[in-house]
C-alpha cells in the first residue's frame, strides 16, 4: 500500500493501542493518546526503509538513506541465510523489499530496541521525534492539495513540528515501553496492510510453510498497490475509524 494508507492504518492501530496499553505501560493520559496516533502512524512507515524511494527512506536525507542501506543489506543477508530451496529464484526474490522488515519478528525486535533505548530520555525523544515526523508526513499525504499538505511535505516544517511534539510527549510522561509497543504495533499493521496487496508479505517467517520460509501471505481478496478505489476505501475507513477510537479513549 501507499505511505498515506499505511499512516492512516497506523494512526488507527496506535489510537487503539493507546486506549488498551497506555494505562498499563504509561500514564494513560492525553499525551499517551497523542503519541498513539502520531507514533503509530509513523511506525507504520518504518518497514518501507527497505525501499529506496519510500517516504521513510527519503524523510531525513543522508541519514535515512544510510538506514535504508543498512536495512536492505541486513534483509538480503538474512534472506540468503534462511531461504529454502523453494525460496530461490522468482520475481522479487532479491530478499530486500517486503522481506525481513515486513515480518512480525522485525516489528517485535524494533519495538524492543525502542523500549530499551528509550529508558534514557534523550534517546526516547529522538525515537519520538523520528516516528512523529514520519507520522506527520504520512498523514499529510492524506490531505487534499493545498497549504497544509505543502507544509507537511516540507522537511524543515515537519522536523520542527515533530521536535515540538516529541518534547511535549517526553514532558507529558510517555514511557519507553509504551513507545516501543507503539512501534511494534505500527510496523505489524503495515505488514497486514501489505498482505492486502497481490505481492503479499512473509508473515510466517521464520516458520516453514509448504517448503518455503519466505512464503508470501496474501488476503483472500487483494488489490494492486496504488491509489485505486480499494486502497482509498481502506485509507479513509482507517482515518474515519480513528476519530471514534480517540473519542472513546478520551
mmCIF file of C-alpha atoms in Angstrom:
data_model
loop_
_atom_site.group_PDB
_atom_site.id
_atom_site.type_symbol
_atom_site.label_atom_id
_atom_site.label_comp_id
_atom_site.label_asym_id
_atom_site.label_seq_id
_atom_site.Cartn_x
_atom_site.Cartn_y
_atom_site.Cartn_z
ATOM 1 C CA UNK A 1 0.000 0.000 0.000
ATOM 2 C CA UNK A 2 0.977 3.649 -0.332
ATOM 3 C CA UNK A 3 2.508 5.629 2.527
ATOM 4 C CA UNK A 4 -0.678 7.585 3.217
ATOM 5 C CA UNK A 5 -2.677 4.371 3.625
ATOM 6 C CA UNK A 6 -0.076 2.870 5.942
ATOM 7 C CA UNK A 7 -0.043 6.053 8.030
ATOM 8 C CA UNK A 8 -3.838 6.033 8.313
ATOM 9 C CA UNK A 9 -3.908 2.403 9.428
ATOM 10 C CA UNK A 10 -1.059 3.080 11.860
ATOM 11 C CA UNK A 11 -2.940 6.019 13.373
ATOM 12 C CA UNK A 12 -5.995 3.832 13.972
ATOM 13 C CA UNK A 13 -3.946 0.983 15.422
ATOM 14 C CA UNK A 14 -1.920 3.398 17.548
ATOM 15 C CA UNK A 15 -5.050 5.001 18.965
ATOM 16 C CA UNK A 16 -6.405 1.566 19.829
ATOM 17 C CA UNK A 17 -3.095 0.553 21.402
ATOM 18 C CA UNK A 18 -3.077 3.759 23.451
ATOM 19 C CA UNK A 19 -6.560 3.034 24.772
ATOM 20 C CA UNK A 20 -5.623 -0.527 25.747
ATOM 21 C CA UNK A 21 -1.935 -0.388 26.677
ATOM 22 C CA UNK A 22 -1.244 3.134 27.937
ATOM 23 C CA UNK A 23 -2.950 2.603 31.320
ATOM 24 C CA UNK A 24 -0.624 -0.374 31.884
ATOM 25 C CA UNK A 25 2.637 0.769 30.266
ATOM 26 C CA UNK A 26 2.420 4.533 30.712
ATOM 27 C CA UNK A 27 0.274 7.184 32.368
ATOM 28 C CA UNK A 28 -2.795 6.661 30.237
ATOM 29 C CA UNK A 29 -3.402 10.366 29.659
ATOM 30 C CA UNK A 30 -3.900 12.612 26.640
ATOM 31 C CA UNK A 31 -0.183 12.685 25.863
ATOM 32 C CA UNK A 32 -0.189 8.908 25.521
ATOM 33 C CA UNK A 33 -3.190 9.107 23.206
ATOM 34 C CA UNK A 34 -1.454 11.720 21.049
ATOM 35 C CA UNK A 35 1.632 9.513 20.964
ATOM 36 C CA UNK A 36 -0.530 6.590 19.884
ATOM 37 C CA UNK A 37 -1.814 8.424 16.831
ATOM 38 C CA UNK A 38 1.456 10.118 15.802
ATOM 39 C CA UNK A 39 3.921 7.349 16.636
ATOM 40 C CA UNK A 40 1.576 4.657 15.356
ATOM 41 C CA UNK A 41 1.227 6.471 12.028
ATOM 42 C CA UNK A 42 4.985 6.978 11.764
ATOM 43 C CA UNK A 43 5.941 3.454 12.798
ATOM 44 C CA UNK A 44 3.612 2.151 10.099
ATOM 45 C CA UNK A 45 6.018 3.639 7.542
ATOM 46 C CA UNK A 46 9.188 2.136 9.034
ATOM 47 C CA UNK A 47 9.106 -1.270 7.252
ATOM 48 C CA UNK A 48 9.495 0.529 3.922
ATOM 49 C CA UNK A 49 13.005 1.591 4.882
ATOM 50 C CA UNK A 50 13.844 -1.423 2.728
ATOM 51 C CA UNK A 51 12.736 0.532 -0.385
ATOM 52 C CA UNK A 52 14.952 3.327 -1.793
ATOM 53 C CA UNK A 53 12.036 5.531 -2.851
ATOM 54 C CA UNK A 54 9.824 5.263 0.215
ATOM 55 C CA UNK A 55 8.732 8.150 2.415
ATOM 56 C CA UNK A 56 10.763 6.722 5.302
ATOM 57 C CA UNK A 57 13.948 6.447 3.224
ATOM 58 C CA UNK A 58 13.637 9.973 1.844
ATOM 59 C CA UNK A 59 12.479 11.596 5.087
ATOM 60 C CA UNK A 60 15.805 12.660 6.634
ATOM 61 C CA UNK A 61 18.139 12.818 3.649
ATOM 62 C CA UNK A 62 21.520 11.082 4.003
ATOM 63 C CA UNK A 63 20.706 9.693 7.459
ATOM 64 C CA UNK A 64 17.664 7.717 6.350
ATOM 65 C CA UNK A 65 19.316 6.735 3.064
ATOM 66 C CA UNK A 66 22.092 5.247 5.188
ATOM 67 C CA UNK A 67 19.462 3.500 7.312
ATOM 68 C CA UNK A 68 17.901 2.141 4.113
ATOM 69 C CA UNK A 69 21.255 0.745 3.001
ATOM 70 C CA UNK A 70 21.677 -0.997 6.348
ATOM 71 C CA UNK A 71 18.158 -2.430 6.355
ATOM 72 C CA UNK A 72 18.479 -3.607 2.744
ATOM 73 C CA UNK A 73 21.825 -5.275 3.395
ATOM 74 C CA UNK A 74 20.571 -6.995 6.556
ATOM 75 C CA UNK A 75 17.396 -8.145 4.822
ATOM 76 C CA UNK A 76 19.362 -9.593 1.919
ATOM 77 C CA UNK A 77 21.793 -11.385 4.236
ATOM 78 C CA UNK A 78 19.014 -12.904 6.365
ATOM 79 C CA UNK A 79 17.129 -13.996 3.254
ATOM 80 C CA UNK A 80 20.175 -15.760 1.821
ATOM 81 C CA UNK A 81 20.972 -17.386 5.177
ATOM 82 C CA UNK A 82 17.466 -18.703 5.873
ATOM 83 C CA UNK A 83 15.884 -19.403 2.474
ATOM 84 C CA UNK A 84 14.952 -22.922 1.448
ATOM 85 C CA UNK A 85 15.425 -24.426 -1.996
ATOM 86 C CA UNK A 86 11.864 -23.411 -2.883
ATOM 87 C CA UNK A 87 12.531 -19.774 -1.931
ATOM 88 C CA UNK A 88 15.204 -19.338 -4.591
ATOM 89 C CA UNK A 89 14.512 -17.522 -7.831
ATOM 90 C CA UNK A 90 11.276 -15.979 -8.933
ATOM 91 C CA UNK A 91 10.029 -12.419 -9.096
ATOM 92 C CA UNK A 92 11.041 -10.060 -6.286
ATOM 93 C CA UNK A 93 13.346 -12.668 -4.806
ATOM 94 C CA UNK A 94 16.309 -10.408 -4.045
ATOM 95 C CA UNK A 95 15.432 -10.690 -0.360
ATOM 96 C CA UNK A 96 15.119 -6.949 0.199
ATOM 97 C CA UNK A 97 11.773 -5.207 -0.305
ATOM 98 C CA UNK A 98 8.898 -6.792 1.604
ATOM 99 C CA UNK A 99 11.120 -9.307 3.283
ATOM 100 C CA UNK A 100 12.783 -9.044 6.716
ATOM 101 C CA UNK A 101 11.413 -5.616 7.724
ATOM 102 C CA UNK A 102 7.890 -6.803 6.911
ATOM 103 C CA UNK A 103 7.893 -9.705 9.386
ATOM 104 C CA UNK A 104 6.300 -9.768 12.863
ATOM 105 C CA UNK A 105 9.747 -10.681 14.209
ATOM 106 C CA UNK A 106 11.161 -7.399 12.890
ATOM 107 C CA UNK A 107 8.255 -5.460 14.413
ATOM 108 C CA UNK A 108 8.824 -7.029 17.819
ATOM 109 C CA UNK A 109 12.583 -6.510 17.550
ATOM 110 C CA UNK A 110 12.266 -2.829 16.652
ATOM 111 C CA UNK A 111 9.771 -2.300 19.447
ATOM 112 C CA UNK A 112 12.108 -3.927 21.959
ATOM 113 C CA UNK A 113 15.044 -1.775 20.789
ATOM 114 C CA UNK A 114 12.999 1.406 21.227
ATOM 115 C CA UNK A 115 11.713 0.281 24.624
ATOM 116 C CA UNK A 116 15.230 -0.419 25.906
ATOM 117 C CA UNK A 117 16.977 2.547 24.285
ATOM 118 C CA UNK A 118 14.187 4.855 25.402
ATOM 119 C CA UNK A 119 14.954 4.230 29.059
ATOM 120 C CA UNK A 120 17.455 7.072 28.572
ATOM 121 C CA UNK A 121 15.180 10.026 27.875
ATOM 122 C CA UNK A 122 17.296 11.687 25.108
ATOM 123 C CA UNK A 123 17.049 8.503 23.027
ATOM 124 C CA UNK A 124 13.320 8.315 23.747
ATOM 125 C CA UNK A 125 12.996 11.904 22.493
ATOM 126 C CA UNK A 126 14.867 11.031 19.290
ATOM 127 C CA UNK A 127 12.673 7.975 18.676
ATOM 128 C CA UNK A 128 9.506 10.003 19.261
ATOM 129 C CA UNK A 129 10.781 12.813 17.028
ATOM 130 C CA UNK A 130 11.609 10.492 14.144
ATOM 131 C CA UNK A 131 8.384 8.496 14.267
ATOM 132 C CA UNK A 132 6.284 11.634 14.777
ATOM 133 C CA UNK A 133 7.931 13.257 11.747
ATOM 134 C CA UNK A 134 7.091 10.192 9.662
ATOM 135 C CA UNK A 135 3.550 10.216 11.022
ATOM 136 C CA UNK A 136 3.061 13.865 10.065
ATOM 137 C CA UNK A 137 4.427 13.218 6.576
ATOM 138 C CA UNK A 138 2.258 10.173 6.035
ATOM 139 C CA UNK A 139 -0.932 11.740 7.346
ATOM 140 C CA UNK A 140 -0.155 14.888 5.372
ATOM 141 C CA UNK A 141 -0.302 12.805 2.195
ATOM 142 C CA UNK A 142 -3.939 12.066 3.005
ATOM 143 C CA UNK A 143 -4.826 15.769 2.686
ATOM 144 C CA UNK A 144 -6.060 17.463 -0.450
ATOM 145 C CA UNK A 145 -3.552 19.589 -2.278
ATOM 146 C CA UNK A 146 -3.100 22.906 -0.518
ATOM 147 C CA UNK A 147 -1.043 24.821 2.010
ATOM 148 C CA UNK A 148 -1.406 22.262 4.807
ATOM 149 C CA UNK A 149 -0.236 19.425 2.571
ATOM 150 C CA UNK A 150 2.694 21.511 1.288
ATOM 151 C CA UNK A 151 3.700 22.302 4.862
ATOM 152 C CA UNK A 152 3.703 18.627 5.814
ATOM 153 C CA UNK A 153 5.898 17.846 2.798
ATOM 154 C CA UNK A 154 8.483 20.419 3.885
ATOM 155 C CA UNK A 155 11.466 18.932 5.728
ATOM 156 C CA UNK A 156 12.095 21.978 7.984
ATOM 157 C CA UNK A 157 8.428 22.376 8.898
ATOM 158 C CA UNK A 158 7.826 18.681 9.617
ATOM 159 C CA UNK A 159 11.065 18.326 11.574
ATOM 160 C CA UNK A 160 10.244 21.369 13.700
ATOM 161 C CA UNK A 161 6.677 20.232 14.358
ATOM 162 C CA UNK A 162 7.883 16.755 15.252
ATOM 163 C CA UNK A 163 10.534 18.187 17.589
ATOM 164 C CA UNK A 164 7.865 20.176 19.423
ATOM 165 C CA UNK A 165 5.615 17.129 19.605
ATOM 166 C CA UNK A 166 8.429 14.909 20.891
ATOM 167 C CA UNK A 167 9.302 17.448 23.571
ATOM 168 C CA UNK A 168 5.706 17.604 24.736
ATOM 169 C CA UNK A 169 5.364 13.825 24.759
ATOM 170 C CA UNK A 170 8.518 13.337 26.826
ATOM 171 C CA UNK A 171 7.424 16.118 29.176
ATOM 172 C CA UNK A 172 3.958 14.564 29.349
ATOM 173 C CA UNK A 173 5.396 11.296 30.636
ATOM 174 C CA UNK A 174 5.127 8.971 27.643
ATOM 175 C CA UNK A 175 7.122 5.920 28.712
ATOM 176 C CA UNK A 176 9.769 3.989 26.793
ATOM 177 C CA UNK A 177 7.913 0.628 26.996
ATOM 178 C CA UNK A 178 4.769 2.268 25.636
ATOM 179 C CA UNK A 179 6.708 3.905 22.774
ATOM 180 C CA UNK A 180 8.249 0.535 21.965
ATOM 181 C CA UNK A 181 4.832 -1.101 21.913
ATOM 182 C CA UNK A 182 3.539 1.572 19.521
ATOM 183 C CA UNK A 183 6.467 0.989 17.157
ATOM 184 C CA UNK A 184 5.812 -2.757 17.150
ATOM 185 C CA UNK A 185 2.069 -2.270 16.573
ATOM 186 C CA UNK A 186 2.602 0.243 13.767
ATOM 187 C CA UNK A 187 5.101 -1.955 11.943
ATOM 188 C CA UNK A 188 2.891 -5.025 12.278
ATOM 189 C CA UNK A 189 -0.136 -3.161 10.929
ATOM 190 C CA UNK A 190 1.989 -2.099 7.942
ATOM 191 C CA UNK A 191 2.634 -5.766 7.150
ATOM 192 C CA UNK A 192 -1.053 -6.604 7.496
ATOM 193 C CA UNK A 193 -1.829 -3.800 5.057
ATOM 194 C CA UNK A 194 0.648 -5.118 2.512
ATOM 195 C CA UNK A 195 -0.938 -8.562 2.871
ATOM 196 C CA UNK A 196 -3.994 -6.989 1.203
ATOM 197 C CA UNK A 197 -1.940 -6.459 -1.963
ATOM 198 C CA UNK A 198 -1.046 -9.046 -4.608
ATOM 199 C CA UNK A 199 2.629 -9.147 -3.634
ATOM 200 C CA UNK A 200 1.953 -10.271 -0.062
ATOM 201 C CA UNK A 201 4.368 -10.345 2.892
ATOM 202 C CA UNK A 202 6.252 -13.095 4.797
ATOM 203 C CA UNK A 203 4.084 -13.051 7.936
ATOM 204 C CA UNK A 204 5.058 -16.628 8.867
ATOM 205 C CA UNK A 205 8.848 -16.156 8.844
ATOM 206 C CA UNK A 206 10.897 -17.914 10.219
ATOM 207 C CA UNK A 207 8.440 -20.828 10.095
ATOM 208 C CA UNK A 208 8.453 -23.054 7.022
ATOM 209 C CA UNK A 209 5.173 -23.394 5.115
ATOM 210 C CA UNK A 210 4.836 -25.581 2.025
ATOM 211 C CA UNK A 211 8.582 -25.864 1.845
ATOM 212 C CA UNK A 212 9.147 -22.093 1.968
ATOM 213 C CA UNK A 213 10.402 -19.965 4.803
ATOM 214 C CA UNK A 214 9.615 -16.781 2.843
ATOM 215 C CA UNK A 215 6.049 -17.680 1.897
ATOM 216 C CA UNK A 216 4.216 -14.508 0.879
ATOM 217 C CA UNK A 217 0.926 -14.370 2.767
ATOM 218 C CA UNK A 218 -1.955 -12.673 0.950
ATOM 219 C CA UNK A 219 -5.530 -11.922 1.952
ATOM 220 C CA UNK A 220 -8.274 -13.853 0.092
ATOM 221 C CA UNK A 221 -9.166 -10.651 -1.762
ATOM 222 C CA UNK A 222 -6.239 -8.500 -2.858
ATOM 223 C CA UNK A 223 -5.599 -5.387 -4.953
ATOM 224 C CA UNK A 224 -2.647 -3.711 -6.613
ATOM 225 C CA UNK A 225 -0.620 -1.143 -4.703
ATOM 226 C CA UNK A 226 -1.656 2.326 -5.775
ATOM 227 C CA UNK A 227 -4.460 4.818 -5.466
ATOM 228 C CA UNK A 228 -7.314 2.610 -6.672
ATOM 229 C CA UNK A 229 -10.713 2.689 -5.030
ATOM 230 C CA UNK A 230 -9.915 -0.299 -2.789
ATOM 231 C CA UNK A 231 -6.893 1.358 -1.222
ATOM 232 C CA UNK A 232 -8.686 4.684 -0.999
ATOM 233 C CA UNK A 233 -11.513 2.964 0.873
ATOM 234 C CA UNK A 234 -9.073 1.337 3.310
ATOM 235 C CA UNK A 235 -7.326 4.670 3.915
ATOM 236 C CA UNK A 236 -10.475 6.657 4.622
ATOM 237 C CA UNK A 237 -12.081 3.927 6.707
ATOM 238 C CA UNK A 238 -8.966 3.926 8.905
ATOM 239 C CA UNK A 239 -8.958 7.700 9.191
ATOM 240 C CA UNK A 240 -12.675 7.780 9.974
ATOM 241 C CA UNK A 241 -12.295 4.953 12.491
ATOM 242 C CA UNK A 242 -9.533 6.785 14.348
ATOM 243 C CA UNK A 243 -11.931 9.539 15.397
ATOM 244 C CA UNK A 244 -14.345 7.424 17.483
ATOM 245 C CA UNK A 245 -11.472 5.395 18.957
ATOM 246 C CA UNK A 246 -9.824 8.606 20.152
ATOM 247 C CA UNK A 247 -13.150 9.925 21.438
ATOM 248 C CA UNK A 248 -13.847 6.727 23.387
ATOM 249 C CA UNK A 249 -10.297 6.705 24.790
ATOM 250 C CA UNK A 250 -10.683 10.290 25.994
#
